[in-house]
mmCIF file with all atom_site columns, C-alpha atoms in Angstrom:
data_model
loop_
_atom_site.group_PDB
_atom_site.id
_atom_site.type_symbol
_atom_site.label_atom_id
_atom_site.label_alt_id
_atom_site.label_comp_id
_atom_site.label_asym_id
_atom_site.label_entity_id
_atom_site.label_seq_id
_atom_site.pdbx_PDB_ins_code
_atom_site.Cartn_x
_atom_site.Cartn_y
_atom_site.Cartn_z
_atom_site.occupancy
_atom_site.B_iso_or_equiv
_atom_site.pdbx_formal_charge
_atom_site.auth_seq_id
_atom_site.auth_comp_id
_atom_site.auth_asym_id
_atom_site.auth_atom_id
_atom_site.pdbx_PDB_model_num
ATOM 1   C CA . UNK N 1 1   ? 0.000  0.000  0.000   1.00 0.00 ? 1   UNK N CA 1
ATOM 2   C CA . UNK N 1 2   ? 1.372  3.386  -0.992  1.00 0.00 ? 2   UNK N CA 1
ATOM 3   C CA . UNK N 1 3   ? 1.025  6.258  1.471   1.00 0.00 ? 3   UNK N CA 1
ATOM 4   C CA . UNK N 1 4   ? -0.452 9.670  0.718   1.00 0.00 ? 4   UNK N CA 1
ATOM 5   C CA . UNK N 1 5   ? 2.962  11.336 1.071   1.00 0.00 ? 5   UNK N CA 1
ATOM 6   C CA . UNK N 1 6   ? 4.449  8.979  -1.509  1.00 0.00 ? 6   UNK N CA 1
ATOM 7   C CA . UNK N 1 7   ? 1.559  9.720  -3.871  1.00 0.00 ? 7   UNK N CA 1
ATOM 8   C CA . UNK N 1 8   ? 2.218  13.474 -3.663  1.00 0.00 ? 8   UNK N CA 1
ATOM 9   C CA . UNK N 1 9   ? 5.932  12.960 -4.155  1.00 0.00 ? 9   UNK N CA 1
ATOM 10  C CA . UNK N 1 10  ? 5.249  10.749 -7.176  1.00 0.00 ? 10  UNK N CA 1
ATOM 11  C CA . UNK N 1 11  ? 2.785  13.278 -8.566  1.00 0.00 ? 11  UNK N CA 1
ATOM 12  C CA . UNK N 1 12  ? 5.251  16.144 -8.237  1.00 0.00 ? 12  UNK N CA 1
ATOM 13  C CA . UNK N 1 13  ? 7.959  14.078 -9.885  1.00 0.00 ? 13  UNK N CA 1
ATOM 14  C CA . UNK N 1 14  ? 5.685  13.402 -12.849 1.00 0.00 ? 14  UNK N CA 1
ATOM 15  C CA . UNK N 1 15  ? 4.795  17.098 -12.978 1.00 0.00 ? 15  UNK N CA 1
ATOM 16  C CA . UNK N 1 16  ? 8.511  17.940 -13.175 1.00 0.00 ? 16  UNK N CA 1
ATOM 17  C CA . UNK N 1 17  ? 8.897  15.343 -15.933 1.00 0.00 ? 17  UNK N CA 1
ATOM 18  C CA . UNK N 1 18  ? 6.145  17.074 -17.911 1.00 0.00 ? 18  UNK N CA 1
ATOM 19  C CA . UNK N 1 19  ? 7.840  20.423 -17.377 1.00 0.00 ? 19  UNK N CA 1
ATOM 20  C CA . UNK N 1 20  ? 11.110 18.954 -18.665 1.00 0.00 ? 20  UNK N CA 1
ATOM 21  C CA . UNK N 1 21  ? 9.300  17.666 -21.744 1.00 0.00 ? 21  UNK N CA 1
ATOM 22  C CA . UNK N 1 22  ? 7.818  21.108 -22.306 1.00 0.00 ? 22  UNK N CA 1
ATOM 23  C CA . UNK N 1 23  ? 11.307 22.610 -22.139 1.00 0.00 ? 23  UNK N CA 1
ATOM 24  C CA . UNK N 1 24  ? 12.572 20.080 -24.679 1.00 0.00 ? 24  UNK N CA 1
ATOM 25  C CA . UNK N 1 25  ? 9.591  20.913 -26.901 1.00 0.00 ? 25  UNK N CA 1
ATOM 26  C CA . UNK N 1 26  ? 10.343 24.624 -26.739 1.00 0.00 ? 26  UNK N CA 1
ATOM 27  C CA . UNK N 1 27  ? 13.999 24.130 -27.574 1.00 0.00 ? 27  UNK N CA 1
ATOM 28  C CA . UNK N 1 28  ? 13.210 21.813 -30.465 1.00 0.00 ? 28  UNK N CA 1
ATOM 29  C CA . UNK N 1 29  ? 10.642 24.275 -31.822 1.00 0.00 ? 29  UNK N CA 1
ATOM 30  C CA . UNK N 1 30  ? 13.276 27.009 -31.820 1.00 0.00 ? 30  UNK N CA 1
ATOM 31  C CA . UNK N 1 31  ? 15.688 24.701 -33.650 1.00 0.00 ? 31  UNK N CA 1
ATOM 32  C CA . UNK N 1 32  ? 13.014 23.698 -36.130 1.00 0.00 ? 32  UNK N CA 1
ATOM 33  C CA . UNK N 1 33  ? 12.136 27.315 -36.862 1.00 0.00 ? 33  UNK N CA 1
ATOM 34  C CA . UNK N 1 34  ? 15.768 27.995 -37.789 1.00 0.00 ? 34  UNK N CA 1
ATOM 35  C CA . UNK N 1 35  ? 15.929 25.012 -40.151 1.00 0.00 ? 35  UNK N CA 1
ATOM 36  C CA . UNK N 1 36  ? 14.534 25.321 -43.637 1.00 0.00 ? 36  UNK N CA 1
ATOM 37  C CA . UNK N 1 37  ? 14.775 21.798 -45.021 1.00 0.00 ? 37  UNK N CA 1
ATOM 38  C CA . UNK N 1 38  ? 12.063 19.210 -44.606 1.00 0.00 ? 38  UNK N CA 1
ATOM 39  C CA . UNK N 1 39  ? 14.568 16.626 -43.380 1.00 0.00 ? 39  UNK N CA 1
ATOM 40  C CA . UNK N 1 40  ? 15.505 18.863 -40.447 1.00 0.00 ? 40  UNK N CA 1
ATOM 41  C CA . UNK N 1 41  ? 11.828 19.101 -39.518 1.00 0.00 ? 41  UNK N CA 1
ATOM 42  C CA . UNK N 1 42  ? 11.507 15.339 -39.555 1.00 0.00 ? 42  UNK N CA 1
ATOM 43  C CA . UNK N 1 43  ? 14.628 14.974 -37.407 1.00 0.00 ? 43  UNK N CA 1
ATOM 44  C CA . UNK N 1 44  ? 13.369 17.474 -34.816 1.00 0.00 ? 44  UNK N CA 1
ATOM 45  C CA . UNK N 1 45  ? 9.982  15.732 -34.707 1.00 0.00 ? 45  UNK N CA 1
ATOM 46  C CA . UNK N 1 46  ? 11.722 12.411 -34.149 1.00 0.00 ? 46  UNK N CA 1
ATOM 47  C CA . UNK N 1 47  ? 13.852 14.016 -31.423 1.00 0.00 ? 47  UNK N CA 1
ATOM 48  C CA . UNK N 1 48  ? 10.676 15.258 -29.714 1.00 0.00 ? 48  UNK N CA 1
ATOM 49  C CA . UNK N 1 49  ? 9.093  11.810 -29.791 1.00 0.00 ? 49  UNK N CA 1
ATOM 50  C CA . UNK N 1 50  ? 12.294 10.307 -28.414 1.00 0.00 ? 50  UNK N CA 1
ATOM 51  C CA . UNK N 1 51  ? 12.494 12.929 -25.670 1.00 0.00 ? 51  UNK N CA 1
ATOM 52  C CA . UNK N 1 52  ? 8.830  12.258 -24.817 1.00 0.00 ? 52  UNK N CA 1
ATOM 53  C CA . UNK N 1 53  ? 9.388  8.545  -24.355 1.00 0.00 ? 53  UNK N CA 1
ATOM 54  C CA . UNK N 1 54  ? 12.624 9.068  -22.431 1.00 0.00 ? 54  UNK N CA 1
ATOM 55  C CA . UNK N 1 55  ? 11.266 11.701 -20.054 1.00 0.00 ? 55  UNK N CA 1
ATOM 56  C CA . UNK N 1 56  ? 7.999  9.840  -19.479 1.00 0.00 ? 56  UNK N CA 1
ATOM 57  C CA . UNK N 1 57  ? 9.644  6.494  -18.842 1.00 0.00 ? 57  UNK N CA 1
ATOM 58  C CA . UNK N 1 58  ? 12.338 7.976  -16.564 1.00 0.00 ? 58  UNK N CA 1
ATOM 59  C CA . UNK N 1 59  ? 9.799  9.974  -14.562 1.00 0.00 ? 59  UNK N CA 1
ATOM 60  C CA . UNK N 1 60  ? 7.490  6.970  -14.297 1.00 0.00 ? 60  UNK N CA 1
ATOM 61  C CA . UNK N 1 61  ? 10.337 4.707  -13.236 1.00 0.00 ? 61  UNK N CA 1
ATOM 62  C CA . UNK N 1 62  ? 11.494 7.074  -10.500 1.00 0.00 ? 62  UNK N CA 1
ATOM 63  C CA . UNK N 1 63  ? 7.966  7.992  -9.391  1.00 0.00 ? 63  UNK N CA 1
ATOM 64  C CA . UNK N 1 64  ? 6.428  4.558  -9.040  1.00 0.00 ? 64  UNK N CA 1
ATOM 65  C CA . UNK N 1 65  ? 9.001  1.956  -9.948  1.00 0.00 ? 65  UNK N CA 1
ATOM 66  C CA . UNK N 1 66  ? 7.620  1.655  -13.468 1.00 0.00 ? 66  UNK N CA 1
ATOM 67  C CA . UNK N 1 67  ? 4.036  0.956  -12.421 1.00 0.00 ? 67  UNK N CA 1
ATOM 68  C CA . UNK N 1 68  ? 1.690  2.874  -14.702 1.00 0.00 ? 68  UNK N CA 1
ATOM 69  C CA . UNK N 1 69  ? -0.969 4.741  -12.759 1.00 0.00 ? 69  UNK N CA 1
ATOM 70  C CA . UNK N 1 70  ? -3.632 6.935  -14.288 1.00 0.00 ? 70  UNK N CA 1
ATOM 71  C CA . UNK N 1 71  ? -3.136 9.895  -11.962 1.00 0.00 ? 71  UNK N CA 1
ATOM 72  C CA . UNK N 1 72  ? 0.602  9.920  -12.704 1.00 0.00 ? 72  UNK N CA 1
ATOM 73  C CA . UNK N 1 73  ? -0.092 10.181 -16.426 1.00 0.00 ? 73  UNK N CA 1
ATOM 74  C CA . UNK N 1 74  ? -2.443 13.087 -15.720 1.00 0.00 ? 74  UNK N CA 1
ATOM 75  C CA . UNK N 1 75  ? 0.239  14.877 -13.684 1.00 0.00 ? 75  UNK N CA 1
ATOM 76  C CA . UNK N 1 76  ? 2.742  14.405 -16.500 1.00 0.00 ? 76  UNK N CA 1
ATOM 77  C CA . UNK N 1 77  ? 0.332  15.854 -19.063 1.00 0.00 ? 77  UNK N CA 1
ATOM 78  C CA . UNK N 1 78  ? -0.508 18.695 -16.666 1.00 0.00 ? 78  UNK N CA 1
ATOM 79  C CA . UNK N 1 79  ? 3.189  19.547 -16.343 1.00 0.00 ? 79  UNK N CA 1
ATOM 80  C CA . UNK N 1 80  ? 3.580  19.656 -20.115 1.00 0.00 ? 80  UNK N CA 1
ATOM 81  C CA . UNK N 1 81  ? 0.495  21.840 -20.563 1.00 0.00 ? 81  UNK N CA 1
ATOM 82  C CA . UNK N 1 82  ? 1.585  24.097 -17.712 1.00 0.00 ? 82  UNK N CA 1
ATOM 83  C CA . UNK N 1 83  ? 4.907  24.694 -19.400 1.00 0.00 ? 83  UNK N CA 1
ATOM 84  C CA . UNK N 1 84  ? 3.186  25.386 -22.711 1.00 0.00 ? 84  UNK N CA 1
ATOM 85  C CA . UNK N 1 85  ? 0.820  27.885 -21.092 1.00 0.00 ? 85  UNK N CA 1
ATOM 86  C CA . UNK N 1 86  ? 3.354  29.630 -18.861 1.00 0.00 ? 86  UNK N CA 1
ATOM 87  C CA . UNK N 1 87  ? 6.677  29.610 -20.700 1.00 0.00 ? 87  UNK N CA 1
ATOM 88  C CA . UNK N 1 88  ? 5.891  29.031 -24.352 1.00 0.00 ? 88  UNK N CA 1
ATOM 89  C CA . UNK N 1 89  ? 5.119  32.732 -25.002 1.00 0.00 ? 89  UNK N CA 1
ATOM 90  C CA . UNK N 1 90  ? 8.677  33.435 -23.834 1.00 0.00 ? 90  UNK N CA 1
ATOM 91  C CA . UNK N 1 91  ? 10.018 30.995 -26.403 1.00 0.00 ? 91  UNK N CA 1
ATOM 92  C CA . UNK N 1 92  ? 7.949  32.627 -29.156 1.00 0.00 ? 92  UNK N CA 1
ATOM 93  C CA . UNK N 1 93  ? 9.379  36.064 -28.248 1.00 0.00 ? 93  UNK N CA 1
ATOM 94  C CA . UNK N 1 94  ? 12.891 34.650 -28.369 1.00 0.00 ? 94  UNK N CA 1
ATOM 95  C CA . UNK N 1 95  ? 12.102 33.003 -31.689 1.00 0.00 ? 95  UNK N CA 1
ATOM 96  C CA . UNK N 1 96  ? 10.850 36.298 -33.154 1.00 0.00 ? 96  UNK N CA 1
ATOM 97  C CA . UNK N 1 97  ? 14.026 38.062 -32.027 1.00 0.00 ? 97  UNK N CA 1
ATOM 98  C CA . UNK N 1 98  ? 16.136 35.341 -33.646 1.00 0.00 ? 98  UNK N CA 1
ATOM 99  C CA . UNK N 1 99  ? 14.261 35.705 -36.938 1.00 0.00 ? 99  UNK N CA 1
ATOM 100 C CA . UNK N 1 100 ? 14.722 39.493 -36.946 1.00 0.00 ? 100 UNK N CA 1
ATOM 101 C CA . UNK N 1 101 ? 18.505 39.111 -36.933 1.00 0.00 ? 101 UNK N CA 1
#
């Protein structure tokens, strides 16, 4: 039986994993915006998928020993969406400044 404290710790760890995925998404979007070729777009999309699976599996392994729980998946998705809502406008401003130069 898992205690309530362990559930909160696991939930926060999954939230941090989602935030890390959001950061990787922002960085890869900036890289993709700088690239013109279609092959570079495919490579950055593949890098995002790889970073998704790596961050999700690592966070899940450390949070619950690899046991998939529904609420942990929700916390991971919440972390990703939180990053997109809070920090993604910052990445778009940086991207616009890069394109001006």
